[in-house]
Structure formats: structure tokens, C-alpha cells
PDB file of C-alpha atoms in Angstrom:
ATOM      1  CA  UNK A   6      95.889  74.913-135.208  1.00  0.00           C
ATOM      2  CA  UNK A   7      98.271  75.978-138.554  1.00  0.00           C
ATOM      3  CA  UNK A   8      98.473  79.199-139.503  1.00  0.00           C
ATOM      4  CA  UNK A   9      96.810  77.631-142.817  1.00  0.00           C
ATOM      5  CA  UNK A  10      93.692  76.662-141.179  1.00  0.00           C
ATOM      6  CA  UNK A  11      92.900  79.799-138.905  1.00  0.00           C
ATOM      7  CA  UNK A  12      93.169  81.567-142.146  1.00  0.00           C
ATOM      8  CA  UNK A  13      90.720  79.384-144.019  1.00  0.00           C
ATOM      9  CA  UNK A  14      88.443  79.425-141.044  1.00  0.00           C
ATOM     10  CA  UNK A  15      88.294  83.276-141.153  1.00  0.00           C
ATOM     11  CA  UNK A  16      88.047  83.142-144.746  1.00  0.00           C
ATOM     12  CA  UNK A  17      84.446  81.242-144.331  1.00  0.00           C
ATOM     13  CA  UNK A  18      83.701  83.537-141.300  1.00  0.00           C
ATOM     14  CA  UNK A  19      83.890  86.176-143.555  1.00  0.00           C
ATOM     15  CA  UNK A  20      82.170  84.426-146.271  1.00  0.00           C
ATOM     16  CA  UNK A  21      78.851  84.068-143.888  1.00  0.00           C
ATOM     17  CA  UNK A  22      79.678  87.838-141.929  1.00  0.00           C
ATOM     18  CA  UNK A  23      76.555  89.825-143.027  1.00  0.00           C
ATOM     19  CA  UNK A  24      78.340  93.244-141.684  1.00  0.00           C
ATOM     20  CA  UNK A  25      79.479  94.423-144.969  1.00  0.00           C
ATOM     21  CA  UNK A  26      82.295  96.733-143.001  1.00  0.00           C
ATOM     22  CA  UNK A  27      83.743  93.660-140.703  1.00  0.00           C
ATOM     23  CA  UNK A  28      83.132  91.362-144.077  1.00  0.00           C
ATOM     24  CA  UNK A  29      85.677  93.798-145.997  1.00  0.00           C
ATOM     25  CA  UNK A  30      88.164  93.457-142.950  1.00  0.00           C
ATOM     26  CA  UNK A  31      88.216  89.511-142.776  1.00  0.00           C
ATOM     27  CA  UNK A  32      88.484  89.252-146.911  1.00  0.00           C
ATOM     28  CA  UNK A  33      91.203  92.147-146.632  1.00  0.00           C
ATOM     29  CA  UNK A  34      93.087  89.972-143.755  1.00  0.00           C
ATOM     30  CA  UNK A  35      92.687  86.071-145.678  1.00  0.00           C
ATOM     31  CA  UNK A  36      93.295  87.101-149.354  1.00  0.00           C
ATOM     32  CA  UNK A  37      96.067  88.437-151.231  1.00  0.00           C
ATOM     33  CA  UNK A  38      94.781  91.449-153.172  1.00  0.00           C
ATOM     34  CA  UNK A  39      94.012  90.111-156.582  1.00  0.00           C
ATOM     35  CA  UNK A  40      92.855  86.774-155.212  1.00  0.00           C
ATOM     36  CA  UNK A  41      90.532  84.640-157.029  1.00  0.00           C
ATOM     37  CA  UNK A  42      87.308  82.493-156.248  1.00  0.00           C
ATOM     38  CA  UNK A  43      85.394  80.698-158.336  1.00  0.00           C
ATOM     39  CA  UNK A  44      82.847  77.806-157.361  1.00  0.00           C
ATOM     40  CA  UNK A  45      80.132  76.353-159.984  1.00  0.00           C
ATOM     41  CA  UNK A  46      77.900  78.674-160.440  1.00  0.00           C
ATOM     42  CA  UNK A  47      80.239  82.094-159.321  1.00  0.00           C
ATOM     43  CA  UNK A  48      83.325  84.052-159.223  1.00  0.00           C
ATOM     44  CA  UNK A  49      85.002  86.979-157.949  1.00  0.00           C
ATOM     45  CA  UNK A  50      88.063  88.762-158.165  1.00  0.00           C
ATOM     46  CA  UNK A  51      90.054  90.787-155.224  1.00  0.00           C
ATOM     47  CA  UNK A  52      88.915  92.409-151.816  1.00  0.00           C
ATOM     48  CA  UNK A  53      85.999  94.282-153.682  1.00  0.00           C
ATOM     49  CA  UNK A  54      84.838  91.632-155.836  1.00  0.00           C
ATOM     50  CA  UNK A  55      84.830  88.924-152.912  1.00  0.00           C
ATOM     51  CA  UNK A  56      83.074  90.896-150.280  1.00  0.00           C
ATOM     52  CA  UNK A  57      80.481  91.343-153.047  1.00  0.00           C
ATOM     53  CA  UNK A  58      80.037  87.873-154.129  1.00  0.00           C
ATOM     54  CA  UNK A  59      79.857  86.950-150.562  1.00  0.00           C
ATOM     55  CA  UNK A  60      77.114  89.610-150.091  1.00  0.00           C
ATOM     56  CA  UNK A  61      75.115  88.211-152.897  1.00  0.00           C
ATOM     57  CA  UNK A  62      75.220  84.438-151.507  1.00  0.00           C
ATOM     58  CA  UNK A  63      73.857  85.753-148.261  1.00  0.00           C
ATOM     59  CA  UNK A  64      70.852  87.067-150.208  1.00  0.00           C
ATOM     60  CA  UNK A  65      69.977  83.570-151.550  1.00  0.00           C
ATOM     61  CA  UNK A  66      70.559  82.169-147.859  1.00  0.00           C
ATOM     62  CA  UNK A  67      69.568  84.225-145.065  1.00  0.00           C
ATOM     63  CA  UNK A  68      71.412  83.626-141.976  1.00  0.00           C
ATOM     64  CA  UNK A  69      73.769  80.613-143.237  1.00  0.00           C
ATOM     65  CA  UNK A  70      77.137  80.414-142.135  1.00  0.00           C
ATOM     66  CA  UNK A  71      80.012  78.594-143.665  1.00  0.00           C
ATOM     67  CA  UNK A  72      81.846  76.074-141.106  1.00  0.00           C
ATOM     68  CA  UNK A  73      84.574  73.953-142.433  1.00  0.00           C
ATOM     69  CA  UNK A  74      83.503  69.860-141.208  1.00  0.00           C
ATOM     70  CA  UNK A  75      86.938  68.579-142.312  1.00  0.00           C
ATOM     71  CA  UNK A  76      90.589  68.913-141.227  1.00  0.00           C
ATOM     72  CA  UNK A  77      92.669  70.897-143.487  1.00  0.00           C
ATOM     73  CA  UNK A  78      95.428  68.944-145.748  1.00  0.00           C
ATOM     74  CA  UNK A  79      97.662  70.755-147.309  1.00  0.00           C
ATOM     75  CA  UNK A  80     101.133  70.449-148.997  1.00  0.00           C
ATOM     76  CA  UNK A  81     103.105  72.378-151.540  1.00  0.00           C
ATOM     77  CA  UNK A  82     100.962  75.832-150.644  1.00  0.00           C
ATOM     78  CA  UNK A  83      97.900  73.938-151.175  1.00  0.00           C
ATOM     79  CA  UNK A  84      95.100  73.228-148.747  1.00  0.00           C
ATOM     80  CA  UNK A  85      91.760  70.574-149.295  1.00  0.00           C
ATOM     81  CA  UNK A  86      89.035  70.441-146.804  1.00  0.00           C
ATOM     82  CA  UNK A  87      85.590  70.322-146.603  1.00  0.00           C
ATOM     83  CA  UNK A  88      82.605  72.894-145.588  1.00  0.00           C
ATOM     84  CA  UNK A  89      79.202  72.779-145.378  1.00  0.00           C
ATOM     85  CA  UNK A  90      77.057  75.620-145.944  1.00  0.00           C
ATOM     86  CA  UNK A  91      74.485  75.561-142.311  1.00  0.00           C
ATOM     87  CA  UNK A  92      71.154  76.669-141.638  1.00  0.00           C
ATOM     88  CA  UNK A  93      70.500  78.465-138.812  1.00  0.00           C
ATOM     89  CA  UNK A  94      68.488  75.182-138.026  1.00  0.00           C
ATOM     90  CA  UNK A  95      71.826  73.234-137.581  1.00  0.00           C
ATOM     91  CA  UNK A  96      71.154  71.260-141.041  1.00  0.00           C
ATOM     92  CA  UNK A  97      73.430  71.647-144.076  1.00  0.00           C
ATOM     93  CA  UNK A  98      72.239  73.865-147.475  1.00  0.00           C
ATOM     94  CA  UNK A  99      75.222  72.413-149.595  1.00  0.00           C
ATOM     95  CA  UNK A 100      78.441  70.941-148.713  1.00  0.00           C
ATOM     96  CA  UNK A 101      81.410  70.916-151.132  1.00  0.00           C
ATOM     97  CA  UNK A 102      85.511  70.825-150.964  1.00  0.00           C
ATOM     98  CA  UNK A 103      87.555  73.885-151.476  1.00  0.00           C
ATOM     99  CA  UNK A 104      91.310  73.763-152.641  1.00  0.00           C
ATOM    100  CA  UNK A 105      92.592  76.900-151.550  1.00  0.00           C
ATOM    101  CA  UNK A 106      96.162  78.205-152.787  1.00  0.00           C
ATOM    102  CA  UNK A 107      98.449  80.547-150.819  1.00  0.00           C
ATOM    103  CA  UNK A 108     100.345  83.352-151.586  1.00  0.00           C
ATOM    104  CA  UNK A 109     104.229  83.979-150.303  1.00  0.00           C
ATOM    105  CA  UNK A 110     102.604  86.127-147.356  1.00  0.00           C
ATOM    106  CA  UNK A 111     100.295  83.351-146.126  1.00  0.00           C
ATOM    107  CA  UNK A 112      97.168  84.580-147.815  1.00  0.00           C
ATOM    108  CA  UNK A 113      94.837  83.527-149.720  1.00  0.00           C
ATOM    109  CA  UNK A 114      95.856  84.118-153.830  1.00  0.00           C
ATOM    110  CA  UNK A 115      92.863  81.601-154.880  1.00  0.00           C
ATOM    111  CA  UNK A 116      89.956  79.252-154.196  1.00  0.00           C
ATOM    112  CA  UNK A 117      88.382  76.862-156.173  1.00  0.00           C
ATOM    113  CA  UNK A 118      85.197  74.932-154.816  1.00  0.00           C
ATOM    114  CA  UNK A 119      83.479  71.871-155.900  1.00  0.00           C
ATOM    115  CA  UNK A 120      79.895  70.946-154.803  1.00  0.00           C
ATOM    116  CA  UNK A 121      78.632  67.364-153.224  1.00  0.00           C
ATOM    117  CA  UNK A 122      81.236  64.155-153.650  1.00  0.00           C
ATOM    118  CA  UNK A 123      83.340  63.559-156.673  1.00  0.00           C
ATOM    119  CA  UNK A 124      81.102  62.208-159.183  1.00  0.00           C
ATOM    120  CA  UNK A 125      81.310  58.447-159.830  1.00  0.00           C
ATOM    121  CA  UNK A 126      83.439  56.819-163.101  1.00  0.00           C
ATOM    122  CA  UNK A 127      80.355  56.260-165.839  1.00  0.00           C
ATOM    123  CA  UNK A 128      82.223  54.914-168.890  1.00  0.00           C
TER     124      UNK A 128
ATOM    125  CA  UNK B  29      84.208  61.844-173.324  1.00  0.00           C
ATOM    126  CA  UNK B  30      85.185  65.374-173.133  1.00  0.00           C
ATOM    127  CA  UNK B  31      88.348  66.438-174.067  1.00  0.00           C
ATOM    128  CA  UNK B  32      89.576  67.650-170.585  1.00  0.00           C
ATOM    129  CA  UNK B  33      88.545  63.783-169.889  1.00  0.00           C
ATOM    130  CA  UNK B  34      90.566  62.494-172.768  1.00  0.00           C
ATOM    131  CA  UNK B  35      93.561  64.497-171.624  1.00  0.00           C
ATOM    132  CA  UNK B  36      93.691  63.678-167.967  1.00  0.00           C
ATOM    133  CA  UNK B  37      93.412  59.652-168.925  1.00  0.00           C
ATOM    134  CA  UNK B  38      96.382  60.579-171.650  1.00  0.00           C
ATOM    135  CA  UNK B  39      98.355  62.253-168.581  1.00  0.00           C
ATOM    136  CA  UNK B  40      97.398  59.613-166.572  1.00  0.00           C
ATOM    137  CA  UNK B  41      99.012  57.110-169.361  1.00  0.00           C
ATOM    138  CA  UNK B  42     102.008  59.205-169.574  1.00  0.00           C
ATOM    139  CA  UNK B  43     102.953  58.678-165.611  1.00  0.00           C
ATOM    140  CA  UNK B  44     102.513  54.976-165.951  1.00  0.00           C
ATOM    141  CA  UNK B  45     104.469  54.432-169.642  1.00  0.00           C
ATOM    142  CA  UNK B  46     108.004  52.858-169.235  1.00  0.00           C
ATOM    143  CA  UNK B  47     109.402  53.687-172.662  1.00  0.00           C
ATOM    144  CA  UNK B  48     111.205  57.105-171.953  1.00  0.00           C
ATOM    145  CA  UNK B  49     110.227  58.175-175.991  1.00  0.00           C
ATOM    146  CA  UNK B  50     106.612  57.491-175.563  1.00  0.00           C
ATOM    147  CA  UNK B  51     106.470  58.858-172.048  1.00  0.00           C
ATOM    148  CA  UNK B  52     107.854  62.194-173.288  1.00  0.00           C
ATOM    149  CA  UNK B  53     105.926  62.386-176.450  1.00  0.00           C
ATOM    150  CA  UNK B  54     102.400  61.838-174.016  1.00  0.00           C
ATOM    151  CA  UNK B  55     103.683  64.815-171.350  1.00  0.00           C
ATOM    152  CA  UNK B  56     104.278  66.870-174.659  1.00  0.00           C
ATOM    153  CA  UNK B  57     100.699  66.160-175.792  1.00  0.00           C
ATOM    154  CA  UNK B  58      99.653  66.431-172.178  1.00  0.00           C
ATOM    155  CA  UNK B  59     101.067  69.425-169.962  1.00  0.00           C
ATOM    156  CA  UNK B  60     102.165  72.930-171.690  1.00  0.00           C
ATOM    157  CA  UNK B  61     105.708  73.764-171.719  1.00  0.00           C
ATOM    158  CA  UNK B  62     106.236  75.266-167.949  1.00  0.00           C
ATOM    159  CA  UNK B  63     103.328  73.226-166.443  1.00  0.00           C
ATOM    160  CA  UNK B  64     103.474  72.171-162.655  1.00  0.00           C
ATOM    161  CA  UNK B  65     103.072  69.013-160.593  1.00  0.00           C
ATOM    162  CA  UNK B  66     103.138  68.203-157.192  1.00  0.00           C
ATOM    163  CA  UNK B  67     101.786  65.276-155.139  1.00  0.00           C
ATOM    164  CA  UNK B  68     102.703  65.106-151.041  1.00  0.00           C
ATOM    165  CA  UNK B  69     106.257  64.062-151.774  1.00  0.00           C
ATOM    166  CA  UNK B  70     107.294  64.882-154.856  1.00  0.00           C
ATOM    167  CA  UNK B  71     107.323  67.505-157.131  1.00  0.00           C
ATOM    168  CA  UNK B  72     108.323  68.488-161.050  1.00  0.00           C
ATOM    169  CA  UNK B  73     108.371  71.608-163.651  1.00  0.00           C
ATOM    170  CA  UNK B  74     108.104  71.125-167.145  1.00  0.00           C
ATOM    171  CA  UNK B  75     107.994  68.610-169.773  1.00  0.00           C
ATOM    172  CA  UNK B  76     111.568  67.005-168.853  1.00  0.00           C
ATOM    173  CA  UNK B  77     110.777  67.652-165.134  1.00  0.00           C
ATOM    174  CA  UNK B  78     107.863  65.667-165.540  1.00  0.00           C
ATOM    175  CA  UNK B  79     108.910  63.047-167.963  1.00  0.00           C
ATOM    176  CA  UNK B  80     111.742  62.413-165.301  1.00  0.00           C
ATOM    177  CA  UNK B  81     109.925  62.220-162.113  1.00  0.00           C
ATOM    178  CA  UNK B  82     107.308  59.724-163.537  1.00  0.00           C
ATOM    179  CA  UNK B  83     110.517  57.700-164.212  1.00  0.00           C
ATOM    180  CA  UNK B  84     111.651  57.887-160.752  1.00  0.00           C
ATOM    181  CA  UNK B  85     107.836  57.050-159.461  1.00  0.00           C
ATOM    182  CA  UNK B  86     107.814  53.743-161.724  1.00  0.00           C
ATOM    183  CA  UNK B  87     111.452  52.536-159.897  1.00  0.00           C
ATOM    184  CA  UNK B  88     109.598  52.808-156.915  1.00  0.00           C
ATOM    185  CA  UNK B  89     106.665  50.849-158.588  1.00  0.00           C
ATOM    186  CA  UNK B  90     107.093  48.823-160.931  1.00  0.00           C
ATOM    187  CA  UNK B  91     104.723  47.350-163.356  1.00  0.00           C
ATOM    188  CA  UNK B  92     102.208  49.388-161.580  1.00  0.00           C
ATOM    189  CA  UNK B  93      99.857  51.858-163.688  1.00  0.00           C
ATOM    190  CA  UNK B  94      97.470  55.023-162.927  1.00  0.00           C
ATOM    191  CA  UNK B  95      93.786  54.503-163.853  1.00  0.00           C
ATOM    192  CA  UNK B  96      91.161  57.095-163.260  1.00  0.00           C
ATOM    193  CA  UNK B  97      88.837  55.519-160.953  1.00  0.00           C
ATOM    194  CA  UNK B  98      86.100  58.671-160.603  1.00  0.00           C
ATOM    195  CA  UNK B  99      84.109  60.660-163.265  1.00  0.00           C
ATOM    196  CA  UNK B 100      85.816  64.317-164.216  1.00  0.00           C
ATOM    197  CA  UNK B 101      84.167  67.284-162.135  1.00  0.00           C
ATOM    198  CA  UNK B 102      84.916  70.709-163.963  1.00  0.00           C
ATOM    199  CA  UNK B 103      84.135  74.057-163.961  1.00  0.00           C
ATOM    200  CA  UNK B 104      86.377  77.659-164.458  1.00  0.00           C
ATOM    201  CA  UNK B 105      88.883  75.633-166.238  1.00  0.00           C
ATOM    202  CA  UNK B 106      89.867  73.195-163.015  1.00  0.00           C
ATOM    203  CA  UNK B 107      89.155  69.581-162.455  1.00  0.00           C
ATOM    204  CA  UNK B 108      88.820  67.053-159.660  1.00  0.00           C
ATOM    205  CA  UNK B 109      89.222  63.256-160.213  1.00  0.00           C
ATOM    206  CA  UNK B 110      90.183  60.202-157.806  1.00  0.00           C
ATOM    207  CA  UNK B 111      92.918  57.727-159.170  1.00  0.00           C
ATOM    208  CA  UNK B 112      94.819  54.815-157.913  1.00  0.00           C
ATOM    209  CA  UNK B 113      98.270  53.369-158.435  1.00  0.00           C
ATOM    210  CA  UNK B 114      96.980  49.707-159.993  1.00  0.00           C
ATOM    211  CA  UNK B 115      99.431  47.003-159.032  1.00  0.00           C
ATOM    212  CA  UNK B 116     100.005  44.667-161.724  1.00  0.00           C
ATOM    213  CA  UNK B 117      97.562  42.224-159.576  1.00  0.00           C
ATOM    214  CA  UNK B 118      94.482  44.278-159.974  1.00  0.00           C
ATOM    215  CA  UNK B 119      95.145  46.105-156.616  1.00  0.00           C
ATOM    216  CA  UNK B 120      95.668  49.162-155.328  1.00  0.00           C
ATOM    217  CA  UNK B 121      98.970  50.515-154.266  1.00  0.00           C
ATOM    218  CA  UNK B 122      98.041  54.515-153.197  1.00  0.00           C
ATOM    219  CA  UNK B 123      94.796  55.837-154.399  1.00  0.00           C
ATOM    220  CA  UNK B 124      94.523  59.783-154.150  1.00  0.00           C
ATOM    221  CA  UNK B 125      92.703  63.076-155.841  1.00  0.00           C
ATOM    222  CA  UNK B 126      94.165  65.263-158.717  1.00  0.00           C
ATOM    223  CA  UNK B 127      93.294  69.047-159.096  1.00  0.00           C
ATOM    224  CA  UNK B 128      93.892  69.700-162.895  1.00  0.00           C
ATOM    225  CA  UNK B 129      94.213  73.588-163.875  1.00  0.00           C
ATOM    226  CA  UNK B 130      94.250  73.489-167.698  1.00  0.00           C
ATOM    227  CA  UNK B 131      95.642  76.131-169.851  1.00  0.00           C
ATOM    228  CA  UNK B 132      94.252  78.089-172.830  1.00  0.00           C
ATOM    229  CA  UNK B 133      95.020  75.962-175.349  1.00  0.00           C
ATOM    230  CA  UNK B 134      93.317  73.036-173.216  1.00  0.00           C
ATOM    231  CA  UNK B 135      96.849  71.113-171.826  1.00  0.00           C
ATOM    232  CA  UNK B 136      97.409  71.087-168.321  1.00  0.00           C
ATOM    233  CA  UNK B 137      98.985  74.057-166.542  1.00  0.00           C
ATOM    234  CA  UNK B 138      99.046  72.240-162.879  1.00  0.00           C
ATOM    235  CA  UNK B 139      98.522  69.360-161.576  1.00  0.00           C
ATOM    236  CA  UNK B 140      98.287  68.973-157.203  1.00  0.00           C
ATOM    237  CA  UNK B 141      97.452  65.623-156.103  1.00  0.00           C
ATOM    238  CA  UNK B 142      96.624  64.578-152.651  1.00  0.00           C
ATOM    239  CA  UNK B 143      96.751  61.190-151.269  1.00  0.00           C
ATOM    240  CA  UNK B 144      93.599  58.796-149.641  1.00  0.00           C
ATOM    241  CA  UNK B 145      90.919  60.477-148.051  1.00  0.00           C
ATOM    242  CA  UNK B 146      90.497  64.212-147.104  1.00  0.00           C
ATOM    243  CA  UNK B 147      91.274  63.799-143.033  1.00  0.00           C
ATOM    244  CA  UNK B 148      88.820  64.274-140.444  1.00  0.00           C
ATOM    245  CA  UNK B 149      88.379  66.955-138.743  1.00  0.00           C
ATOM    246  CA  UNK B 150      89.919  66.563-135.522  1.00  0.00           C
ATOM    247  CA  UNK B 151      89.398  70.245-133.430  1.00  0.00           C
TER     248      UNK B 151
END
């Protein structure tokens, strides 16, 4: 396994972690300090900002982890995969596809996620 | 159509157009001065970076153009689309997905495209 995809893995570990203090230590180890996140309907901003944000999603679903159901492409510093959000029942909240760029240290500097497939051409 | 939608199908123009004039003019229009762009093998800076390397991509296919073959997904400023390379036949030479960053003055500050599917995950 890359170093790219432990990385991302712990990154969604800490994501679901609902110990704020062990939370703080994964975001602290998988992003760079200023790092950005931003999916739909949220953002954050740095080690503070993104244990927060990650707090508040737990709120809106209770023991949910993040797992990531894809392998990890990445070229250039940049990373696809996908994730589902689980249930504690082993079913799947919301699934999307993060593109995740890293810094010159091999962490995190930003993710971007996108919910469900890629919507299909209309016009 | 939006105009982040106009502009990717204008980028999307540029890589395919064989007259060196109109291909520059289009990445002008297209991609601020010190955007990015990177696909698996390839990448470019700036608008003769860019104008260039979409000349080198049509030696190695030519005749062929890009078509947006997905619906735009946006949100914080970043996109997600799938394309192919259209043979002059109808087919389809490489399709892949584009993740569009656009600037503040709505060109495009990066482009990273991936190729065919996001991979399986295999651990």
C-alpha cells in the first residue's frame, strides 16, 4: 500500500474518529497545516477547522465511519478514489469521490469531494 | 448552460483545434495566464505551454476531437466532467474525467484529468 493511500485512509479514519483528542492527532498527521476541504454542502480550513467540521458531520450521523470502496489513482500529486459514508448497520449513508492534493511533505494541502456519480450530459 | 459549462466545452474546443491562431486565441479565452494542466502523461503551464502540448496531443491523434460526454458537477469553484477523445469515426479513442479549478475571474486555474474508470479497489 502507497504512502498516498495509508494517508488518505487515515485521513477518513479521522474523519469518522469521535475522540476529539485522537481526531486532532490523525488531521495533524494527514494534512498540511493550512489544508483545505470543501464538499457540497461544507468546508473547513487547517487542523482546527477540520477536526471541527468533522465533529459536526458526526452529529448528523451517529456512529458512521468513512471507508474508502475504491483503489486510489493518483498522478501528478493528485489522488481520485471513492468512499462511502457506512452505517453502523453495514449499509452506505452517501457515497461520493474525493480528489485529494498533496503537499511537498506528503500531506494532505486539499480535498475536494463530490457526492453520488457524475451527473449525466442533458443538453 | 452555465458559464463554467460554456468554458469547459470552449477548453475542450481549444485541445481539439488544429489551426495554431485559433487554438491560442481559445486557451487565451479559456485558462488564466499561469494556469495548470496535467493528464497521466503529460503535462503543461501557461497559455503557450498549453497551446503547445494540445499540438503535440493532435500528432498523436489526428482528426480526433474532445467532446464532453457528462453533465458539469460544481461546487467551491471546482468541477468534474467525463470526456472522450472522438475519433473521426464516431468512436472513442481514450475517454477520462477532468477536475476544473476555476479562477476569480471565472477562467480555468487547473485542469487534472484522469483516464477510464476510477480502479477497483484491490486490498
Amino acid at each position: 500500500m502507497s504512502d498516498s493511500t495509508t494517508t488518505i485512509d487515515r485521513y477518513l479514519d479521522a474523519f469518522g474518529e469521535p475522540d476529539p483528542d485522537r481526531r486532532r492527532a490523525l488531521v495533524g498527521e494527514t494534512f498540511a497545516e493550512n489544508a483545505t476541504l470543501a464538499d457540497p454542502p461544507i468546508d473547513a480550513t487547517g487542523h482546527d477547522g477540520l477536526t471541527e467540521m468533522f465533529g459536526v458531520v458526526q452529529q448528523h450521523y451517529p456512529g458512521h465511519t468513512f471507508r474508502r470502496t475504491s483503489g486510489v489513482d493518483e498522478h501528478h500529486g493528485v489522488a481520485r478514489y471513492e468512499w462511502e459514508l457506512a452505517t453502523d448497520g453495514g449499509g452506505s449513508a452517501i457515497t461520493g469521490t474525493d480528489i485529494v492534493r498533496f503537499g511537498a511533505d506528503g500531506r494532505i494541502a486539499s480535498v475536494v469531494g463530490f457526492f453520488g456519480p457524475i451527473p449525466e450530459r442533458l443538453d
